[in-house]
Amino acid sequence: MTSTGVSDEEILRALLAEDDVSDLAVVRQLGCGYQRVAAIRKQFGLPAYTRGRRASYGSLEEAFTAQTEPVEGGHMRWTGTREKSGTPVLRWRTLLQTAYRVAFLMQYGRDPVGKVFRTCGIPTCVAGLHQADRPMREAHKAGEPPC
């Protein structure tokens, strides 16, 4: 321990507690010196903190896949951001879209017409095959094959 009462092990634990934590965040959390945190980062071969925005996903599909997990029965659970109402939303570059619309686009290769509804009845399922747009619902209602 040093005069601040913080051990090197405590600093190292704070640096490893989260992905890409800044030296300044550790300084503020533990009340130790910035140079000491930087020295411990260097001593243990930890990569330097990168300021600013993190790298974005390479594609819309990559962003969607990274924020979902498969569930039994062919369903897909959304693990990403949600609106206050609970609706799953995907932010990618300048796009802000519901996860349902993105799932539909990825599944059918076209933008949905009108609102997208789940066909499986499982709340918040974002599996592409479980999404239907207005023309698909109208065709189903009329007894026609889906679009």
mmCIF file of C-alpha atoms in Angstrom:
data_model
loop_
_atom_site.group_PDB
_atom_site.id
_atom_site.type_symbol
_atom_site.label_atom_id
_atom_site.label_comp_id
_atom_site.label_asym_id
_atom_site.label_seq_id
_atom_site.Cartn_x
_atom_site.Cartn_y
_atom_site.Cartn_z
ATOM 1 C CA MET A 1 0.000 0.000 0.000
ATOM 2 C CA THR A 2 1.017 3.567 -0.541
ATOM 3 C CA SER A 3 0.259 6.819 1.256
ATOM 4 C CA THR A 4 -3.233 6.877 -0.347
ATOM 5 C CA GLY A 5 -4.032 3.489 1.223
ATOM 6 C CA VAL A 6 -4.797 1.894 -2.160
ATOM 7 C CA SER A 7 -2.895 -1.234 -3.145
ATOM 8 C CA ASP A 8 -1.664 -2.080 -6.628
ATOM 9 C CA GLU A 9 -4.022 -5.065 -6.573
ATOM 10 C CA GLU A 10 -7.019 -2.784 -5.964
ATOM 11 C CA ILE A 11 -6.017 -0.604 -8.893
ATOM 12 C CA LEU A 12 -5.551 -3.642 -11.108
ATOM 13 C CA ARG A 13 -8.978 -5.015 -10.094
ATOM 14 C CA ALA A 14 -10.577 -1.657 -10.925
ATOM 15 C CA LEU A 15 -8.866 -1.607 -14.320
ATOM 16 C CA LEU A 16 -10.124 -5.121 -15.059
ATOM 17 C CA ALA A 17 -13.633 -4.656 -13.629
ATOM 18 C CA GLU A 18 -15.091 -3.451 -16.943
ATOM 19 C CA ASP A 19 -14.106 -3.520 -20.589
ATOM 20 C CA ASP A 20 -12.075 -0.476 -21.572
ATOM 21 C CA VAL A 21 -12.229 1.448 -18.268
ATOM 22 C CA SER A 22 -10.348 4.753 -18.264
ATOM 23 C CA ASP A 23 -7.452 5.605 -15.960
ATOM 24 C CA LEU A 24 -9.374 8.706 -14.892
ATOM 25 C CA ALA A 25 -12.362 6.587 -13.837
ATOM 26 C CA VAL A 26 -10.075 4.477 -11.622
ATOM 27 C CA VAL A 27 -8.459 7.618 -10.166
ATOM 28 C CA ARG A 28 -11.890 8.996 -9.282
ATOM 29 C CA GLN A 29 -13.118 5.676 -7.894
ATOM 30 C CA LEU A 30 -10.104 4.948 -5.687
ATOM 31 C CA GLY A 31 -8.661 8.396 -5.011
ATOM 32 C CA CYS A 32 -5.159 7.490 -6.138
ATOM 33 C CA GLY A 33 -2.786 9.239 -8.531
ATOM 34 C CA TYR A 34 -3.211 9.193 -12.304
ATOM 35 C CA GLN A 35 0.468 8.361 -12.925
ATOM 36 C CA ARG A 36 0.233 5.377 -10.594
ATOM 37 C CA VAL A 37 -2.795 3.970 -12.437
ATOM 38 C CA ALA A 38 -1.043 4.476 -15.784
ATOM 39 C CA ALA A 39 2.091 2.749 -14.464
ATOM 40 C CA ILE A 40 0.102 -0.283 -13.258
ATOM 41 C CA ARG A 41 -1.706 -0.481 -16.602
ATOM 42 C CA LYS A 42 1.693 -0.516 -18.335
ATOM 43 C CA GLN A 43 3.250 -2.957 -15.836
ATOM 44 C CA PHE A 44 0.530 -5.557 -16.459
ATOM 45 C CA GLY A 45 0.451 -5.023 -20.215
ATOM 46 C CA LEU A 46 -3.107 -3.721 -20.325
ATOM 47 C CA PRO A 47 -4.021 -1.828 -23.501
ATOM 48 C CA ALA A 48 -4.339 1.927 -23.292
ATOM 49 C CA TYR A 49 -7.814 3.346 -22.825
ATOM 50 C CA THR A 50 -9.321 4.637 -26.085
ATOM 51 C CA ARG A 51 -11.269 7.869 -25.751
ATOM 52 C CA GLY A 52 -14.365 8.678 -27.734
ATOM 53 C CA ARG A 53 -16.882 6.564 -29.542
ATOM 54 C CA ARG A 54 -16.254 2.859 -29.828
ATOM 55 C CA ALA A 55 -16.079 1.068 -33.121
ATOM 56 C CA SER A 56 -19.501 0.450 -34.629
ATOM 57 C CA TYR A 57 -20.750 -2.848 -35.966
ATOM 58 C CA GLY A 58 -19.684 -3.515 -39.532
ATOM 59 C CA SER A 59 -23.199 -4.187 -40.822
ATOM 60 C CA LEU A 60 -26.828 -3.985 -39.823
ATOM 61 C CA GLU A 61 -26.948 -7.781 -39.647
ATOM 62 C CA GLU A 62 -23.913 -7.859 -37.333
ATOM 63 C CA ALA A 63 -25.513 -5.262 -35.041
ATOM 64 C CA PHE A 64 -28.783 -7.234 -34.935
ATOM 65 C CA THR A 65 -27.114 -10.598 -34.325
ATOM 66 C CA ALA A 66 -24.926 -9.183 -31.536
ATOM 67 C CA GLN A 67 -28.055 -8.066 -29.652
ATOM 68 C CA THR A 68 -30.113 -11.248 -29.921
ATOM 69 C CA GLU A 69 -30.001 -14.772 -28.567
ATOM 70 C CA PRO A 70 -31.840 -17.817 -29.881
ATOM 71 C CA VAL A 71 -34.546 -19.325 -27.693
ATOM 72 C CA GLU A 72 -36.159 -22.755 -27.835
ATOM 73 C CA GLY A 73 -38.837 -23.152 -30.493
ATOM 74 C CA GLY A 74 -37.149 -20.973 -33.113
ATOM 75 C CA HIS A 75 -37.795 -17.771 -31.193
ATOM 76 C CA MET A 76 -35.259 -14.967 -30.778
ATOM 77 C CA ARG A 77 -34.825 -12.871 -27.603
ATOM 78 C CA TRP A 78 -33.727 -9.229 -27.869
ATOM 79 C CA THR A 79 -30.862 -8.345 -25.512
ATOM 80 C CA GLY A 80 -30.226 -4.826 -26.808
ATOM 81 C CA THR A 81 -31.709 -1.398 -26.149
ATOM 82 C CA ARG A 82 -35.417 -0.855 -25.581
ATOM 83 C CA GLU A 83 -37.603 2.225 -25.721
ATOM 84 C CA LYS A 84 -39.376 3.326 -22.532
ATOM 85 C CA SER A 85 -42.427 1.402 -23.770
ATOM 86 C CA GLY A 86 -40.345 -1.803 -23.907
ATOM 87 C CA THR A 87 -40.142 -1.972 -27.706
ATOM 88 C CA PRO A 88 -36.764 -3.387 -28.806
ATOM 89 C CA VAL A 89 -34.847 -0.864 -30.913
ATOM 90 C CA LEU A 90 -31.664 -1.108 -32.940
ATOM 91 C CA ARG A 91 -29.277 1.786 -33.383
ATOM 92 C CA TRP A 92 -26.745 1.346 -36.145
ATOM 93 C CA ARG A 93 -24.878 4.307 -37.600
ATOM 94 C CA THR A 94 -27.644 6.856 -38.279
ATOM 95 C CA LEU A 95 -30.453 4.273 -38.299
ATOM 96 C CA LEU A 96 -32.881 3.940 -35.410
ATOM 97 C CA GLN A 97 -35.406 1.208 -36.115
ATOM 98 C CA THR A 98 -37.454 -1.333 -34.181
ATOM 99 C CA ALA A 99 -35.814 -4.733 -33.980
ATOM 100 C CA TYR A 100 -39.007 -6.192 -35.487
ATOM 101 C CA ARG A 101 -38.580 -4.181 -38.702
ATOM 102 C CA VAL A 102 -34.892 -5.093 -38.946
ATOM 103 C CA ALA A 103 -35.704 -8.791 -38.403
ATOM 104 C CA PHE A 104 -38.322 -8.575 -41.157
ATOM 105 C CA LEU A 105 -35.890 -6.876 -43.568
ATOM 106 C CA MET A 106 -33.191 -9.460 -42.900
ATOM 107 C CA GLN A 107 -35.618 -12.367 -43.325
ATOM 108 C CA TYR A 108 -37.500 -11.249 -46.448
ATOM 109 C CA GLY A 109 -34.958 -8.964 -48.119
ATOM 110 C CA ARG A 110 -37.358 -6.037 -48.381
ATOM 111 C CA ASP A 111 -38.611 -3.211 -46.210
ATOM 112 C CA PRO A 112 -41.869 -4.033 -44.466
ATOM 113 C CA VAL A 113 -45.047 -2.283 -45.586
ATOM 114 C CA GLY A 114 -46.921 -0.783 -42.672
ATOM 115 C CA LYS A 115 -46.535 -1.968 -39.131
ATOM 116 C CA VAL A 116 -44.759 -5.246 -38.362
ATOM 117 C CA PHE A 117 -46.520 -7.687 -36.035
ATOM 118 C CA ARG A 118 -45.300 -10.924 -34.468
ATOM 119 C CA THR A 119 -47.035 -14.055 -35.704
ATOM 120 C CA CYS A 120 -45.889 -16.369 -32.916
ATOM 121 C CA GLY A 121 -47.607 -14.712 -29.967
ATOM 122 C CA ILE A 122 -44.404 -14.668 -27.882
ATOM 123 C CA PRO A 123 -43.951 -11.144 -26.506
ATOM 124 C CA THR A 124 -40.876 -9.382 -27.926
ATOM 125 C CA CYS A 125 -39.777 -12.310 -30.133
ATOM 126 C CA VAL A 126 -37.602 -10.839 -32.896
ATOM 127 C CA ALA A 127 -37.138 -13.945 -35.060
ATOM 128 C CA GLY A 128 -37.459 -12.954 -38.719
ATOM 129 C CA LEU A 129 -39.826 -15.791 -39.613
ATOM 130 C CA HIS A 130 -42.134 -14.667 -36.816
ATOM 131 C CA GLN A 131 -42.719 -11.174 -38.264
ATOM 132 C CA ALA A 132 -45.410 -10.136 -40.758
ATOM 133 C CA ASP A 133 -46.167 -6.829 -42.442
ATOM 134 C CA ARG A 134 -49.539 -5.536 -43.668
ATOM 135 C CA PRO A 135 -49.586 -7.288 -47.097
ATOM 136 C CA MET A 136 -48.708 -10.600 -45.447
ATOM 137 C CA ARG A 137 -51.471 -10.219 -42.860
ATOM 138 C CA GLU A 138 -53.993 -9.236 -45.523
ATOM 139 C CA ALA A 139 -53.031 -12.229 -47.681
ATOM 140 C CA HIS A 140 -53.353 -14.557 -44.700
ATOM 141 C CA LYS A 141 -56.760 -13.099 -43.839
ATOM 142 C CA ALA A 142 -57.936 -13.619 -47.444
ATOM 143 C CA GLY A 143 -56.634 -17.224 -47.415
ATOM 144 C CA GLU A 144 -53.925 -16.474 -49.972
ATOM 145 C CA PRO A 145 -50.322 -17.682 -49.755
ATOM 146 C CA PRO A 146 -47.985 -15.157 -48.035
ATOM 147 C CA CYS A 147 -46.146 -12.579 -50.146
#
